[in-house]
Amino acid sequence: ALRLSNLSMRKTTTGQIVNLLSNDVKRFDQVMTFLHYLWVGPLQVIAVTALLCMEIGISCLVGMAVLIILLLVQSCFGKLFSSLRSKTAALTDDRIRTMSEVITGIRTIKTYAWEKSFIGLITTLRRNEISKILKSSYLRGMNLAIFFAASKIMIFITFIIAVVLDNRITASRVFLVVMLFETVRFTGTLYFPMAIEKVSETVVSIKRIKDFLLLEEIPPHDHQLLPSDGETIVDVQDLTAFWDK
């Protein structure tokens, strides 16, 4: 930030830098919590499916098919999270930049009594930002709803098919099947979708941080002026100077 060129300073703001540090960097902490479920989840589903087939036969495949359908739905949600995260970050940058400009020019705003105009502007920016956050919260709520309902749906369908296929249902068999479905439910419908969500958001954050870090910098050079003849410090002829490229 201290080495950005004059041209680069126009492409970023203090608000954007603050947002990168407070929101985007935090995504790295969050993604590491769930990242390994991207490969643990499928392995666990395969293992549980094998155990269920040994216990109640092919009727378990119907229940696992329900789980896979729910996983596909939640994967689509993950892509939406990425899109919403990108839009939310841009709106947050815009709001923080506007707030910084308002605080810097508060004397002028007070002098001309522009308070209500700027209140309306900031309120509009904040409302647009909250609308994107709200959509993300709706998706997160749907993920949780699927998590709580998934095992009940899978167990119900599995035992219905088992009865239709004339499989003998016992208490011990029911208990084992329920426990196996509950085990795969946590990974399949909670941690795996969370991993997709956090990875999608982190990819957006990495792009934003990368764009900032690749902004043009002032090249380091020696500013010390050494006189060549003992008297002349600066001798300029036909000088052309400019700020930007």
PDB file of C-alpha atoms in Angstrom:
ATOM      1  CA  ALA A   1       0.000   0.000   0.000  1.00  0.00           C
ATOM      2  CA  LEU A   2       2.879   2.378   0.717  1.00  0.00           C
ATOM      3  CA  ARG A   3       4.499   1.755  -2.685  1.00  0.00           C
ATOM      4  CA  LEU A   4       1.491   2.197  -4.981  1.00  0.00           C
ATOM      5  CA  SER A   5       1.962   4.536  -7.920  1.00  0.00           C
ATOM      6  CA  ASN A   6      -0.257   7.541  -8.497  1.00  0.00           C
ATOM      7  CA  LEU A   7      -2.138   5.655 -11.220  1.00  0.00           C
ATOM      8  CA  SER A   8      -2.736   2.673  -8.921  1.00  0.00           C
ATOM      9  CA  MET A   9      -4.037   4.891  -6.128  1.00  0.00           C
ATOM     10  CA  ARG A  10      -6.958   5.764  -8.379  1.00  0.00           C
ATOM     11  CA  LYS A  11      -7.890   2.091  -8.697  1.00  0.00           C
ATOM     12  CA  THR A  12      -8.171   1.412  -4.972  1.00  0.00           C
ATOM     13  CA  THR A  13      -9.309   3.166  -1.809  1.00  0.00           C
ATOM     14  CA  THR A  14      -8.632   2.996   1.899  1.00  0.00           C
ATOM     15  CA  GLY A  15     -12.059   1.406   2.292  1.00  0.00           C
ATOM     16  CA  GLN A  16     -11.189  -1.394  -0.092  1.00  0.00           C
ATOM     17  CA  ILE A  17      -7.923  -2.108   1.723  1.00  0.00           C
ATOM     18  CA  VAL A  18      -9.766  -2.228   5.061  1.00  0.00           C
ATOM     19  CA  ASN A  19     -12.354  -4.577   3.542  1.00  0.00           C
ATOM     20  CA  LEU A  20      -9.618  -6.865   2.207  1.00  0.00           C
ATOM     21  CA  LEU A  21      -8.037  -7.083   5.665  1.00  0.00           C
ATOM     22  CA  SER A  22     -11.251  -7.446   7.678  1.00  0.00           C
ATOM     23  CA  ASN A  23     -13.366  -9.698   5.413  1.00  0.00           C
ATOM     24  CA  ASP A  24     -11.388 -11.299   2.595  1.00  0.00           C
ATOM     25  CA  VAL A  25      -8.406 -12.499   4.643  1.00  0.00           C
ATOM     26  CA  LYS A  26     -10.790 -14.021   7.203  1.00  0.00           C
ATOM     27  CA  ARG A  27     -12.025 -16.444   4.517  1.00  0.00           C
ATOM     28  CA  PHE A  28      -8.709 -18.320   4.717  1.00  0.00           C
ATOM     29  CA  ASP A  29      -9.363 -19.172   8.375  1.00  0.00           C
ATOM     30  CA  GLN A  30     -12.890 -20.351   7.585  1.00  0.00           C
ATOM     31  CA  VAL A  31     -12.049 -22.472   4.549  1.00  0.00           C
ATOM     32  CA  MET A  32      -9.375 -24.481   6.385  1.00  0.00           C
ATOM     33  CA  THR A  33     -12.001 -25.668   8.894  1.00  0.00           C
ATOM     34  CA  PHE A  34     -14.070 -27.439   6.218  1.00  0.00           C
ATOM     35  CA  LEU A  35     -11.669 -27.972   3.294  1.00  0.00           C
ATOM     36  CA  HIS A  36     -10.927 -31.666   3.935  1.00  0.00           C
ATOM     37  CA  TYR A  37     -14.611 -32.580   3.857  1.00  0.00           C
ATOM     38  CA  LEU A  38     -14.442 -32.204   0.071  1.00  0.00           C
ATOM     39  CA  TRP A  39     -12.678 -35.587  -0.065  1.00  0.00           C
ATOM     40  CA  VAL A  40     -13.785 -37.069   3.270  1.00  0.00           C
ATOM     41  CA  GLY A  41     -17.471 -36.684   2.319  1.00  0.00           C
ATOM     42  CA  PRO A  42     -17.468 -38.856  -0.835  1.00  0.00           C
ATOM     43  CA  LEU A  43     -15.350 -41.539   0.857  1.00  0.00           C
ATOM     44  CA  GLN A  44     -17.725 -41.681   3.800  1.00  0.00           C
ATOM     45  CA  VAL A  45     -20.755 -41.947   1.510  1.00  0.00           C
ATOM     46  CA  ILE A  46     -19.160 -44.906  -0.312  1.00  0.00           C
ATOM     47  CA  ALA A  47     -18.293 -46.664   2.967  1.00  0.00           C
ATOM     48  CA  VAL A  48     -21.753 -46.150   4.469  1.00  0.00           C
ATOM     49  CA  THR A  49     -23.428 -47.332   1.255  1.00  0.00           C
ATOM     50  CA  ALA A  50     -21.399 -50.552   1.370  1.00  0.00           C
ATOM     51  CA  LEU A  51     -22.364 -51.199   5.013  1.00  0.00           C
ATOM     52  CA  LEU A  52     -26.043 -50.474   4.312  1.00  0.00           C
ATOM     53  CA  CYS A  53     -26.049 -52.857   1.337  1.00  0.00           C
ATOM     54  CA  MET A  54     -24.683 -55.589   3.598  1.00  0.00           C
ATOM     55  CA  GLU A  55     -27.400 -54.878   6.167  1.00  0.00           C
ATOM     56  CA  ILE A  56     -30.632 -54.225   4.198  1.00  0.00           C
ATOM     57  CA  GLY A  57     -29.730 -54.865   0.575  1.00  0.00           C
ATOM     58  CA  ILE A  58     -30.262 -52.642  -2.448  1.00  0.00           C
ATOM     59  CA  SER A  59     -33.100 -50.658  -0.856  1.00  0.00           C
ATOM     60  CA  CYS A  60     -30.441 -48.423   0.717  1.00  0.00           C
ATOM     61  CA  LEU A  61     -29.454 -47.205  -2.763  1.00  0.00           C
ATOM     62  CA  VAL A  62     -32.711 -45.272  -3.006  1.00  0.00           C
ATOM     63  CA  GLY A  63     -31.931 -43.428   0.216  1.00  0.00           C
ATOM     64  CA  MET A  64     -28.401 -42.672  -0.950  1.00  0.00           C
ATOM     65  CA  ALA A  65     -29.816 -41.425  -4.269  1.00  0.00           C
ATOM     66  CA  VAL A  66     -31.846 -38.891  -2.276  1.00  0.00           C
ATOM     67  CA  LEU A  67     -28.645 -37.800  -0.540  1.00  0.00           C
ATOM     68  CA  ILE A  68     -26.826 -37.364  -3.867  1.00  0.00           C
ATOM     69  CA  ILE A  69     -29.697 -35.269  -5.251  1.00  0.00           C
ATOM     70  CA  LEU A  70     -29.551 -33.044  -2.175  1.00  0.00           C
ATOM     71  CA  LEU A  71     -25.773 -32.738  -2.581  1.00  0.00           C
ATOM     72  CA  LEU A  72     -26.212 -31.592  -6.179  1.00  0.00           C
ATOM     73  CA  VAL A  73     -28.722 -28.978  -5.057  1.00  0.00           C
ATOM     74  CA  GLN A  74     -26.348 -27.739  -2.371  1.00  0.00           C
ATOM     75  CA  SER A  75     -23.484 -27.644  -4.878  1.00  0.00           C
ATOM     76  CA  CYS A  76     -25.578 -25.258  -6.988  1.00  0.00           C
ATOM     77  CA  PHE A  77     -26.029 -23.174  -3.862  1.00  0.00           C
ATOM     78  CA  GLY A  78     -22.235 -23.075  -3.542  1.00  0.00           C
ATOM     79  CA  LYS A  79     -21.905 -21.456  -6.971  1.00  0.00           C
ATOM     80  CA  LEU A  80     -24.536 -18.893  -5.986  1.00  0.00           C
ATOM     81  CA  PHE A  81     -22.545 -18.161  -2.822  1.00  0.00           C
ATOM     82  CA  SER A  82     -19.538 -17.312  -4.983  1.00  0.00           C
ATOM     83  CA  SER A  83     -21.545 -14.898  -7.130  1.00  0.00           C
ATOM     84  CA  LEU A  84     -23.194 -13.223  -4.132  1.00  0.00           C
ATOM     85  CA  ARG A  85     -19.865 -12.929  -2.309  1.00  0.00           C
ATOM     86  CA  SER A  86     -18.321 -11.121  -5.287  1.00  0.00           C
ATOM     87  CA  LYS A  87     -21.236  -8.676  -5.530  1.00  0.00           C
ATOM     88  CA  THR A  88     -21.348  -8.112  -1.770  1.00  0.00           C
ATOM     89  CA  ALA A  89     -17.616  -7.333  -1.617  1.00  0.00           C
ATOM     90  CA  ALA A  90     -17.926  -4.763  -4.402  1.00  0.00           C
ATOM     91  CA  LEU A  91     -20.858  -3.073  -2.653  1.00  0.00           C
ATOM     92  CA  THR A  92     -18.995  -3.096   0.664  1.00  0.00           C
ATOM     93  CA  ASP A  93     -15.977  -1.435  -0.980  1.00  0.00           C
ATOM     94  CA  ASP A  94     -18.255   1.227  -2.445  1.00  0.00           C
ATOM     95  CA  ARG A  95     -19.959   1.914   0.888  1.00  0.00           C
ATOM     96  CA  ILE A  96     -16.708   2.134   2.866  1.00  0.00           C
ATOM     97  CA  ARG A  97     -15.167   4.419   0.230  1.00  0.00           C
ATOM     98  CA  THR A  98     -18.191   6.724   0.357  1.00  0.00           C
ATOM     99  CA  MET A  99     -18.107   6.793   4.158  1.00  0.00           C
ATOM    100  CA  SER A 100     -14.403   7.687   4.098  1.00  0.00           C
ATOM    101  CA  GLU A 101     -15.063  10.525   1.666  1.00  0.00           C
ATOM    102  CA  VAL A 102     -17.941  11.797   3.814  1.00  0.00           C
ATOM    103  CA  ILE A 103     -15.798  11.782   6.961  1.00  0.00           C
ATOM    104  CA  THR A 104     -12.961  13.536   5.129  1.00  0.00           C
ATOM    105  CA  GLY A 105     -15.245  16.237   3.729  1.00  0.00           C
ATOM    106  CA  ILE A 106     -17.582  16.585   6.704  1.00  0.00           C
ATOM    107  CA  ARG A 107     -16.850  20.328   7.044  1.00  0.00           C
ATOM    108  CA  THR A 108     -17.977  20.983   3.490  1.00  0.00           C
ATOM    109  CA  ILE A 109     -21.068  18.829   3.978  1.00  0.00           C
ATOM    110  CA  LYS A 110     -21.977  20.741   7.139  1.00  0.00           C
ATOM    111  CA  THR A 111     -21.314  24.097   5.494  1.00  0.00           C
ATOM    112  CA  TYR A 112     -23.723  23.442   2.614  1.00  0.00           C
ATOM    113  CA  ALA A 113     -26.227  21.436   4.723  1.00  0.00           C
ATOM    114  CA  TRP A 114     -25.873  18.317   2.567  1.00  0.00           C
ATOM    115  CA  GLU A 115     -26.418  15.909   5.462  1.00  0.00           C
ATOM    116  CA  LYS A 116     -29.773  14.545   4.273  1.00  0.00           C
ATOM    117  CA  SER A 117     -28.519  14.000   0.734  1.00  0.00           C
ATOM    118  CA  PHE A 118     -25.547  11.987   1.945  1.00  0.00           C
ATOM    119  CA  ILE A 119     -27.692  10.094   4.456  1.00  0.00           C
ATOM    120  CA  GLY A 120     -29.878   8.995   1.541  1.00  0.00           C
ATOM    121  CA  LEU A 121     -26.835   8.011  -0.520  1.00  0.00           C
ATOM    122  CA  ILE A 122     -25.253   5.935   2.245  1.00  0.00           C
ATOM    123  CA  THR A 123     -28.600   4.364   3.153  1.00  0.00           C
ATOM    124  CA  THR A 124     -29.098   3.295  -0.458  1.00  0.00           C
ATOM    125  CA  LEU A 125     -25.603   1.776  -0.602  1.00  0.00           C
ATOM    126  CA  ARG A 126     -26.139  -0.051   2.669  1.00  0.00           C
ATOM    127  CA  ARG A 127     -29.565  -1.317   1.578  1.00  0.00           C
ATOM    128  CA  ASN A 128     -28.094  -2.765  -1.625  1.00  0.00           C
ATOM    129  CA  GLU A 129     -25.314  -4.431   0.374  1.00  0.00           C
ATOM    130  CA  ILE A 130     -27.753  -5.901   2.906  1.00  0.00           C
ATOM    131  CA  SER A 131     -29.950  -7.281   0.110  1.00  0.00           C
ATOM    132  CA  LYS A 132     -27.023  -9.411  -1.129  1.00  0.00           C
ATOM    133  CA  ILE A 133     -26.157 -10.509   2.411  1.00  0.00           C
ATOM    134  CA  LEU A 134     -29.809 -11.431   2.941  1.00  0.00           C
ATOM    135  CA  LYS A 135     -29.821 -13.623  -0.173  1.00  0.00           C
ATOM    136  CA  SER A 136     -26.712 -15.417   1.140  1.00  0.00           C
ATOM    137  CA  SER A 137     -28.488 -15.935   4.464  1.00  0.00           C
ATOM    138  CA  TYR A 138     -31.514 -17.422   2.679  1.00  0.00           C
ATOM    139  CA  LEU A 139     -29.261 -19.909   0.886  1.00  0.00           C
ATOM    140  CA  ARG A 140     -27.521 -20.748   4.160  1.00  0.00           C
ATOM    141  CA  GLY A 141     -30.921 -21.297   5.777  1.00  0.00           C
ATOM    142  CA  MET A 142     -31.977 -23.637   2.962  1.00  0.00           C
ATOM    143  CA  ASN A 143     -28.776 -25.611   3.461  1.00  0.00           C
ATOM    144  CA  LEU A 144     -29.593 -26.016   7.146  1.00  0.00           C
ATOM    145  CA  ALA A 145     -33.188 -27.002   6.324  1.00  0.00           C
ATOM    146  CA  ILE A 146     -31.883 -29.733   4.009  1.00  0.00           C
ATOM    147  CA  PHE A 147     -29.496 -30.858   6.775  1.00  0.00           C
ATOM    148  CA  PHE A 148     -32.284 -31.330   9.314  1.00  0.00           C
ATOM    149  CA  ALA A 149     -34.711 -33.000   6.882  1.00  0.00           C
ATOM    150  CA  ALA A 150     -32.317 -35.179   4.879  1.00  0.00           C
ATOM    151  CA  SER A 151     -31.907 -38.127   7.238  1.00  0.00           C
ATOM    152  CA  LYS A 152     -35.651 -38.401   7.906  1.00  0.00           C
ATOM    153  CA  ILE A 153     -36.412 -38.484   4.178  1.00  0.00           C
ATOM    154  CA  MET A 154     -33.655 -41.022   3.453  1.00  0.00           C
ATOM    155  CA  ILE A 155     -34.682 -43.332   6.313  1.00  0.00           C
ATOM    156  CA  PHE A 156     -38.367 -43.149   5.393  1.00  0.00           C
ATOM    157  CA  ILE A 157     -37.804 -43.944   1.707  1.00  0.00           C
ATOM    158  CA  THR A 158     -35.254 -46.666   2.467  1.00  0.00           C
ATOM    159  CA  PHE A 159     -37.580 -48.605   4.790  1.00  0.00           C
ATOM    160  CA  ILE A 160     -40.565 -48.150   2.481  1.00  0.00           C
ATOM    161  CA  ILE A 161     -38.572 -49.754  -0.348  1.00  0.00           C
ATOM    162  CA  ALA A 162     -37.274 -52.445   2.037  1.00  0.00           C
ATOM    163  CA  VAL A 163     -40.830 -53.379   3.021  1.00  0.00           C
ATOM    164  CA  VAL A 164     -41.932 -53.427  -0.625  1.00  0.00           C
ATOM    165  CA  LEU A 165     -39.030 -55.792  -1.391  1.00  0.00           C
ATOM    166  CA  ASP A 166     -40.139 -58.054   1.528  1.00  0.00           C
ATOM    167  CA  ASN A 167     -37.029 -57.440   3.614  1.00  0.00           C
ATOM    168  CA  ARG A 168     -37.403 -58.365   7.266  1.00  0.00           C
ATOM    169  CA  ILE A 169     -37.358 -55.277   9.517  1.00  0.00           C
ATOM    170  CA  THR A 170     -36.028 -55.723  13.080  1.00  0.00           C
ATOM    171  CA  ALA A 171     -35.262 -53.246  15.848  1.00  0.00           C
ATOM    172  CA  SER A 172     -31.516 -53.864  15.677  1.00  0.00           C
ATOM    173  CA  ARG A 173     -31.516 -53.427  11.900  1.00  0.00           C
ATOM    174  CA  VAL A 174     -33.506 -50.190  12.157  1.00  0.00           C
ATOM    175  CA  PHE A 175     -31.163 -48.870  14.841  1.00  0.00           C
ATOM    176  CA  LEU A 176     -28.054 -49.629  12.773  1.00  0.00           C
ATOM    177  CA  VAL A 177     -29.486 -48.109   9.576  1.00  0.00           C
ATOM    178  CA  VAL A 178     -30.598 -44.956  11.387  1.00  0.00           C
ATOM    179  CA  MET A 179     -27.151 -44.505  12.952  1.00  0.00           C
ATOM    180  CA  LEU A 180     -25.402 -44.969   9.604  1.00  0.00           C
ATOM    181  CA  PHE A 181     -27.683 -42.455   7.911  1.00  0.00           C
ATOM    182  CA  GLU A 182     -27.162 -39.991  10.760  1.00  0.00           C
ATOM    183  CA  THR A 183     -23.411 -40.392  10.371  1.00  0.00           C
ATOM    184  CA  VAL A 184     -23.431 -39.628   6.664  1.00  0.00           C
ATOM    185  CA  ARG A 185     -25.969 -36.816   7.141  1.00  0.00           C
ATOM    186  CA  PHE A 186     -23.525 -34.574   9.022  1.00  0.00           C
ATOM    187  CA  THR A 187     -20.819 -34.940   6.415  1.00  0.00           C
ATOM    188  CA  GLY A 188     -23.041 -35.047   3.344  1.00  0.00           C
ATOM    189  CA  THR A 189     -25.570 -32.305   4.062  1.00  0.00           C
ATOM    190  CA  LEU A 190     -23.730 -29.974   6.467  1.00  0.00           C
ATOM    191  CA  TYR A 191     -19.930 -30.093   6.265  1.00  0.00           C
ATOM    192  CA  PHE A 192     -19.621 -30.876   2.546  1.00  0.00           C
ATOM    193  CA  PRO A 193     -21.914 -27.976   1.483  1.00  0.00           C
ATOM    194  CA  MET A 194     -20.121 -25.697   3.949  1.00  0.00           C
ATOM    195  CA  ALA A 195     -16.824 -26.683   2.329  1.00  0.00           C
ATOM    196  CA  ILE A 196     -18.187 -25.808  -1.123  1.00  0.00           C
ATOM    197  CA  GLU A 197     -19.513 -22.486   0.194  1.00  0.00           C
ATOM    198  CA  LYS A 198     -16.242 -21.507   1.880  1.00  0.00           C
ATOM    199  CA  VAL A 199     -14.096 -22.579  -1.082  1.00  0.00           C
ATOM    200  CA  SER A 200     -16.277 -20.531  -3.439  1.00  0.00           C
ATOM    201  CA  GLU A 201     -16.007 -17.460  -1.222  1.00  0.00           C
ATOM    202  CA  THR A 202     -12.260 -17.939  -0.769  1.00  0.00           C
ATOM    203  CA  VAL A 203     -11.691 -18.114  -4.534  1.00  0.00           C
ATOM    204  CA  VAL A 204     -13.398 -14.725  -4.857  1.00  0.00           C
ATOM    205  CA  SER A 205     -11.308 -13.320  -1.995  1.00  0.00           C
ATOM    206  CA  ILE A 206      -8.089 -14.635  -3.556  1.00  0.00           C
ATOM    207  CA  LYS A 207      -8.935 -12.879  -6.824  1.00  0.00           C
ATOM    208  CA  ARG A 208      -9.658  -9.600  -5.014  1.00  0.00           C
ATOM    209  CA  ILE A 209      -6.429  -9.777  -3.007  1.00  0.00           C
ATOM    210  CA  LYS A 210      -4.466 -10.740  -6.119  1.00  0.00           C
ATOM    211  CA  ASP A 211      -5.849  -7.752  -8.063  1.00  0.00           C
ATOM    212  CA  PHE A 212      -4.731  -5.441  -5.258  1.00  0.00           C
ATOM    213  CA  LEU A 213      -1.268  -6.978  -4.873  1.00  0.00           C
ATOM    214  CA  LEU A 214      -0.633  -6.758  -8.629  1.00  0.00           C
ATOM    215  CA  LEU A 215      -1.326  -3.017  -8.819  1.00  0.00           C
ATOM    216  CA  GLU A 216       1.545  -1.016 -10.252  1.00  0.00           C
ATOM    217  CA  GLU A 217       4.153   0.089  -7.731  1.00  0.00           C
ATOM    218  CA  ILE A 218       6.724   2.877  -7.768  1.00  0.00           C
ATOM    219  CA  PRO A 219      10.061   1.272  -8.704  1.00  0.00           C
ATOM    220  CA  PRO A 220      12.730   1.679  -6.000  1.00  0.00           C
ATOM    221  CA  HIS A 221      15.595   3.972  -6.958  1.00  0.00           C
ATOM    222  CA  ASP A 222      18.285   6.016  -5.296  1.00  0.00           C
ATOM    223  CA  HIS A 223      17.162   9.607  -4.657  1.00  0.00           C
ATOM    224  CA  GLN A 224      20.584  10.829  -3.586  1.00  0.00           C
ATOM    225  CA  LEU A 225      21.932  13.508  -5.962  1.00  0.00           C
ATOM    226  CA  LEU A 226      25.681  13.639  -6.362  1.00  0.00           C
ATOM    227  CA  PRO A 227      27.194  16.748  -8.015  1.00  0.00           C
ATOM    228  CA  SER A 228      29.356  15.877 -11.003  1.00  0.00           C
ATOM    229  CA  ASP A 229      31.517  19.003 -11.020  1.00  0.00           C
ATOM    230  CA  GLY A 230      31.242  20.111  -7.421  1.00  0.00           C
ATOM    231  CA  GLU A 231      28.762  22.919  -8.221  1.00  0.00           C
ATOM    232  CA  THR A 232      25.899  21.725 -10.452  1.00  0.00           C
ATOM    233  CA  ILE A 233      23.237  19.678  -8.675  1.00  0.00           C
ATOM    234  CA  VAL A 234      20.495  19.640 -11.346  1.00  0.00           C
ATOM    235  CA  ASP A 235      20.840  20.587 -15.001  1.00  0.00           C
ATOM    236  CA  VAL A 236      17.692  20.055 -17.093  1.00  0.00           C
ATOM    237  CA  GLN A 237      17.106  20.653 -20.790  1.00  0.00           C
ATOM    238  CA  ASP A 238      13.950  19.961 -22.866  1.00  0.00           C
ATOM    239  CA  LEU A 239      12.149  18.354 -19.947  1.00  0.00           C
ATOM    240  CA  THR A 240       8.785  16.602 -20.443  1.00  0.00           C
ATOM    241  CA  ALA A 241       7.080  15.503 -17.237  1.00  0.00           C
ATOM    242  CA  PHE A 242       3.791  13.638 -16.690  1.00  0.00           C
ATOM    243  CA  TRP A 243       1.936  11.873 -13.878  1.00  0.00           C
ATOM    244  CA  ASP A 244       0.334   8.988 -15.737  1.00  0.00           C
ATOM    245  CA  LYS A 245       1.344   6.767 -18.599  1.00  0.00           C
TER     246      LYS A 245
END
